Amino acid sequence: FMGTTGAILGIKVNEGRLATNDRIKILRGEKEMGTAKILSIKRGKEDIKLAAKGTECGIMIDAKIDFANGDAIIAYSKS
């Protein structure tokens, strides 16, 4: 879902974890589709700061990126 300033993605965390303010890369096969920052994470109606392995959630990102079913999200934090 594309918003006015970014996008909302429905995802499942398969490995590791995602956290608010993490940077992400979206990959389709070997091709990088774009990068963004996670603005918020929701599980149902609840705002959460961290999504662990196995969690299904929605993330709001700060960029409009073409996202398709099966794309991979690689998260990292800038320290």
Tab-separated table of N, CA and C in Angstrom:
chain	number	residue	atom	x	y	z
A	1	PHE	N	0.839	-1.166	0.000
A	1	PHE	CA	0.000	0.000	0.000
A	1	PHE	C	0.886	1.232	0.000
A	2	MET	N	0.686	2.131	-0.967
A	2	MET	CA	1.472	3.359	-1.065
A	2	MET	C	0.734	4.497	-0.376
A	3	GLY	N	1.423	5.179	0.517
A	3	GLY	CA	0.872	6.356	1.183
A	3	GLY	C	1.380	7.610	0.496
A	4	THR	N	1.172	8.752	1.122
A	4	THR	CA	1.609	10.015	0.524
A	4	THR	C	3.114	10.215	0.641
A	5	THR	N	3.735	9.670	1.684
A	5	THR	CA	5.174	9.863	1.859
A	5	THR	C	5.968	8.568	1.836
A	6	GLY	N	5.311	7.428	1.798
A	6	GLY	CA	6.023	6.156	1.828
A	6	GLY	C	5.106	5.018	1.495
A	7	ALA	N	5.395	3.865	2.099
A	7	ALA	CA	4.617	2.666	1.803
A	7	ALA	C	4.428	1.848	3.077
A	8	ILE	N	3.399	1.022	3.067
A	8	ILE	CA	3.147	0.074	4.145
A	8	ILE	C	3.254	-1.322	3.546
A	9	LEU	N	4.085	-2.153	4.163
A	9	LEU	CA	4.337	-3.495	3.656
A	9	LEU	C	3.900	-4.530	4.685
A	10	GLY	N	3.188	-5.545	4.253
A	10	GLY	CA	2.847	-6.685	5.104
A	10	GLY	C	3.930	-7.729	4.956
A	11	ILE	N	4.545	-8.116	6.061
A	11	ILE	CA	5.706	-9.008	5.984
A	11	ILE	C	5.670	-10.078	7.067
A	12	LYS	N	6.545	-11.086	6.912
A	12	LYS	CA	6.836	-12.070	7.956
A	12	LYS	C	8.345	-12.105	8.120
A	13	VAL	N	8.812	-11.997	9.357
A	13	VAL	CA	10.245	-12.023	9.640
A	13	VAL	C	10.693	-13.485	9.631
A	14	ASN	N	11.511	-13.854	8.634
A	14	ASN	CA	11.982	-15.239	8.507
A	14	ASN	C	13.275	-15.500	9.262
A	15	GLU	N	14.130	-14.478	9.392
A	15	GLU	CA	15.407	-14.604	10.102
A	15	GLU	C	15.702	-13.302	10.812
A	16	GLY	N	16.402	-13.369	11.916
A	16	GLY	CA	16.830	-12.157	12.606
A	16	GLY	C	15.658	-11.396	13.211
A	17	ARG	N	15.709	-10.057	13.058
A	17	ARG	CA	14.673	-9.207	13.607
A	17	ARG	C	14.625	-7.889	12.838
A	18	LEU	N	13.506	-7.175	12.989
A	18	LEU	CA	13.359	-5.827	12.439
A	18	LEU	C	13.041	-4.902	13.600
A	19	ALA	N	13.542	-3.672	13.535
A	19	ALA	CA	13.252	-2.690	14.580
A	19	ALA	C	12.942	-1.341	13.947
A	20	THR	N	12.131	-0.557	14.671
A	20	THR	CA	11.852	0.802	14.237
A	20	THR	C	13.184	1.537	14.075
A	21	ASN	N	13.287	2.331	13.028
A	21	ASN	CA	14.477	3.116	12.654
A	21	ASN	C	15.567	2.316	11.956
A	22	ASP	N	15.409	0.981	11.814
A	22	ASP	CA	16.355	0.219	10.996
A	22	ASP	C	16.268	0.706	9.556
A	23	ARG	N	17.358	0.596	8.837
A	23	ARG	CA	17.377	0.826	7.391
A	23	ARG	C	17.131	-0.539	6.744
A	24	ILE	N	16.472	-0.536	5.590
A	24	ILE	CA	16.221	-1.794	4.875
A	24	ILE	C	16.593	-1.657	3.406
A	25	LYS	N	16.961	-2.788	2.817
A	25	LYS	CA	17.132	-2.928	1.370
A	25	LYS	C	16.074	-3.907	0.922
A	26	ILE	N	15.415	-3.621	-0.186
A	26	ILE	CA	14.433	-4.540	-0.745
A	26	ILE	C	15.043	-5.156	-1.999
A	27	LEU	N	15.108	-6.491	-2.007
A	27	LEU	CA	15.722	-7.230	-3.114
A	27	LEU	C	14.685	-8.074	-3.823
A	28	ARG	N	14.747	-8.054	-5.130
A	28	ARG	CA	13.938	-8.940	-5.972
A	28	ARG	C	14.935	-9.793	-6.737
A	29	GLY	N	15.118	-11.019	-6.251
A	29	GLY	CA	16.179	-11.856	-6.811
A	29	GLY	C	17.511	-11.212	-6.442
A	30	GLU	N	18.334	-10.912	-7.434
A	30	GLU	CA	19.630	-10.269	-7.207
A	30	GLU	C	19.551	-8.750	-7.317
A	31	LYS	N	18.408	-8.226	-7.781
A	31	LYS	CA	18.277	-6.794	-8.057
A	31	LYS	C	17.789	-6.027	-6.826
A	32	GLU	N	18.510	-4.961	-6.473
A	32	GLU	CA	18.075	-4.099	-5.376
A	32	GLU	C	17.007	-3.145	-5.900
A	33	MET	N	15.832	-3.186	-5.266
A	33	MET	CA	14.706	-2.347	-5.690
A	33	MET	C	14.723	-0.976	-5.026
A	34	GLY	N	15.407	-0.876	-3.893
A	34	GLY	CA	15.501	0.407	-3.205
A	34	GLY	C	15.858	0.228	-1.744
A	35	THR	N	16.076	1.371	-1.072
A	35	THR	CA	16.362	1.382	0.354
A	35	THR	C	15.392	2.332	1.045
A	36	ALA	N	15.190	2.111	2.330
A	36	ALA	CA	14.263	2.943	3.094
A	36	ALA	C	14.577	2.800	4.574
A	37	LYS	N	13.887	3.602	5.381
A	37	LYS	CA	13.969	3.534	6.834
A	37	LYS	C	12.613	3.070	7.364
A	38	ILE	N	12.620	2.173	8.362
A	38	ILE	CA	11.375	1.726	8.987
A	38	ILE	C	10.899	2.821	9.948
A	39	LEU	N	9.726	3.378	9.671
A	39	LEU	CA	9.160	4.428	10.516
A	39	LEU	C	8.350	3.854	11.667
A	40	SER	N	7.624	2.764	11.416
A	40	SER	CA	6.840	2.124	12.473
A	40	SER	C	6.566	0.674	12.113
A	41	ILE	N	6.248	-0.109	13.140
A	41	ILE	CA	5.914	-1.528	12.987
A	41	ILE	C	4.626	-1.767	13.756
A	42	LYS	N	3.687	-2.472	13.127
A	42	LYS	CA	2.424	-2.822	13.802
A	42	LYS	C	2.191	-4.321	13.696
A	43	ARG	N	1.725	-4.899	14.811
A	43	ARG	CA	1.255	-6.285	14.831
A	43	ARG	C	-0.207	-6.190	15.221
A	44	GLY	N	-1.098	-6.408	14.257
A	44	GLY	CA	-2.513	-6.137	14.486
A	44	GLY	C	-2.678	-4.637	14.628
A	45	LYS	N	-3.314	-4.193	15.688
A	45	LYS	CA	-3.476	-2.757	15.949
A	45	LYS	C	-2.421	-2.222	16.901
A	46	GLU	N	-1.554	-3.108	17.378
A	46	GLU	CA	-0.555	-2.740	18.382
A	46	GLU	C	0.732	-2.223	17.733
A	47	ASP	N	1.217	-1.060	18.170
A	47	ASP	CA	2.524	-0.566	17.757
A	47	ASP	C	3.591	-1.339	18.511
A	48	ILE	N	4.587	-1.849	17.783
A	48	ILE	CA	5.703	-2.539	18.426
A	48	ILE	C	7.002	-1.910	17.937
A	49	LYS	N	8.053	-2.045	18.710
A	49	LYS	CA	9.365	-1.481	18.351
A	49	LYS	C	10.269	-2.518	17.704
A	50	LEU	N	9.988	-3.802	17.971
A	50	LEU	CA	10.847	-4.882	17.509
A	50	LEU	C	9.996	-6.055	17.051
A	51	ALA	N	10.320	-6.609	15.894
A	51	ALA	CA	9.646	-7.805	15.373
A	51	ALA	C	10.689	-8.915	15.263
A	52	ALA	N	10.504	-9.966	16.032
A	52	ALA	CA	11.442	-11.084	16.063
A	52	ALA	C	11.086	-12.121	14.995
A	53	LYS	N	11.991	-13.086	14.819
A	53	LYS	CA	11.787	-14.178	13.865
A	53	LYS	C	10.420	-14.818	14.076
A	54	GLY	N	9.679	-15.024	12.979
A	54	GLY	CA	8.374	-15.657	13.022
A	54	GLY	C	7.215	-14.675	13.128
A	55	THR	N	7.494	-13.407	13.380
A	55	THR	CA	6.445	-12.399	13.553
A	55	THR	C	5.883	-11.946	12.210
A	56	GLU	N	4.555	-11.916	12.104
A	56	GLU	CA	3.891	-11.304	10.951
A	56	GLU	C	3.471	-9.913	11.380
A	57	CYS	N	3.789	-8.913	10.556
A	57	CYS	CA	3.519	-7.534	10.945
A	57	CYS	C	3.428	-6.646	9.708
A	58	GLY	N	3.101	-5.405	9.947
A	58	GLY	CA	3.103	-4.391	8.908
A	58	GLY	C	4.161	-3.369	9.244
A	59	ILE	N	4.932	-2.959	8.249
A	59	ILE	CA	5.930	-1.917	8.485
A	59	ILE	C	5.626	-0.716	7.592
A	60	MET	N	5.788	0.468	8.156
A	60	MET	CA	5.666	1.691	7.377
A	60	MET	C	7.084	2.176	7.101
A	61	ILE	N	7.382	2.419	5.821
A	61	ILE	CA	8.711	2.882	5.434
A	61	ILE	C	8.620	4.282	4.834
A	62	ASP	N	9.754	4.961	4.772
A	62	ASP	CA	9.780	6.356	4.345
A	62	ASP	C	10.017	6.564	2.851
A	63	ALA	N	9.863	5.515	2.053
A	63	ALA	CA	10.094	5.637	0.608
A	63	ALA	C	9.036	4.849	-0.154
A	64	LYS	N	8.751	5.304	-1.352
A	64	LYS	CA	7.835	4.563	-2.228
A	64	LYS	C	8.679	3.639	-3.089
A	65	ILE	N	8.601	2.350	-2.779
A	65	ILE	CA	9.404	1.345	-3.484
A	65	ILE	C	8.455	0.305	-4.061
A	66	ASP	N	8.717	-0.097	-5.294
A	66	ASP	CA	7.938	-1.155	-5.935
A	66	ASP	C	8.221	-2.453	-5.189
A	67	PHE	N	7.228	-2.939	-4.442
A	67	PHE	CA	7.379	-4.129	-3.610
A	67	PHE	C	6.424	-5.195	-4.110
A	68	ALA	N	6.911	-6.424	-4.277
A	68	ALA	CA	6.074	-7.517	-4.773
A	68	ALA	C	6.183	-8.720	-3.842
A	69	ASN	N	5.175	-9.580	-3.868
A	69	ASN	CA	5.182	-10.811	-3.105
A	69	ASN	C	6.440	-11.601	-3.444
A	70	GLY	N	7.162	-12.048	-2.418
A	70	GLY	CA	8.383	-12.827	-2.631
A	70	GLY	C	9.658	-12.010	-2.562
A	71	ASP	N	9.557	-10.668	-2.510
A	71	ASP	CA	10.748	-9.833	-2.367
A	71	ASP	C	11.361	-10.081	-0.993
A	72	ALA	N	12.669	-9.892	-0.883
A	72	ALA	CA	13.369	-10.038	0.392
A	72	ALA	C	13.673	-8.663	0.963
A	73	ILE	N	13.581	-8.565	2.286
A	73	ILE	CA	13.939	-7.332	2.989
A	73	ILE	C	15.144	-7.634	3.856
A	74	ILE	N	16.209	-6.882	3.653
A	74	ILE	CA	17.418	-7.020	4.456
A	74	ILE	C	17.492	-5.774	5.339
A	75	ALA	N	17.464	-5.973	6.662
A	75	ALA	CA	17.483	-4.853	7.596
A	75	ALA	C	18.865	-4.688	8.199
A	76	TYR	N	19.222	-3.438	8.460
A	76	TYR	CA	20.475	-3.134	9.146
A	76	TYR	C	20.288	-1.824	9.897
A	77	SER	N	21.101	-1.604	10.914
A	77	SER	CA	21.012	-0.351	11.650
A	77	SER	C	22.301	0.423	11.421
A	78	LYS	N	22.158	1.736	11.317
A	78	LYS	CA	23.323	2.603	11.161
A	78	LYS	C	23.765	3.024	12.541
A	79	SER	N	24.979	2.641	12.883
A	79	SER	CA	25.499	3.004	14.226
A	79	SER	C	26.628	3.974	14.086
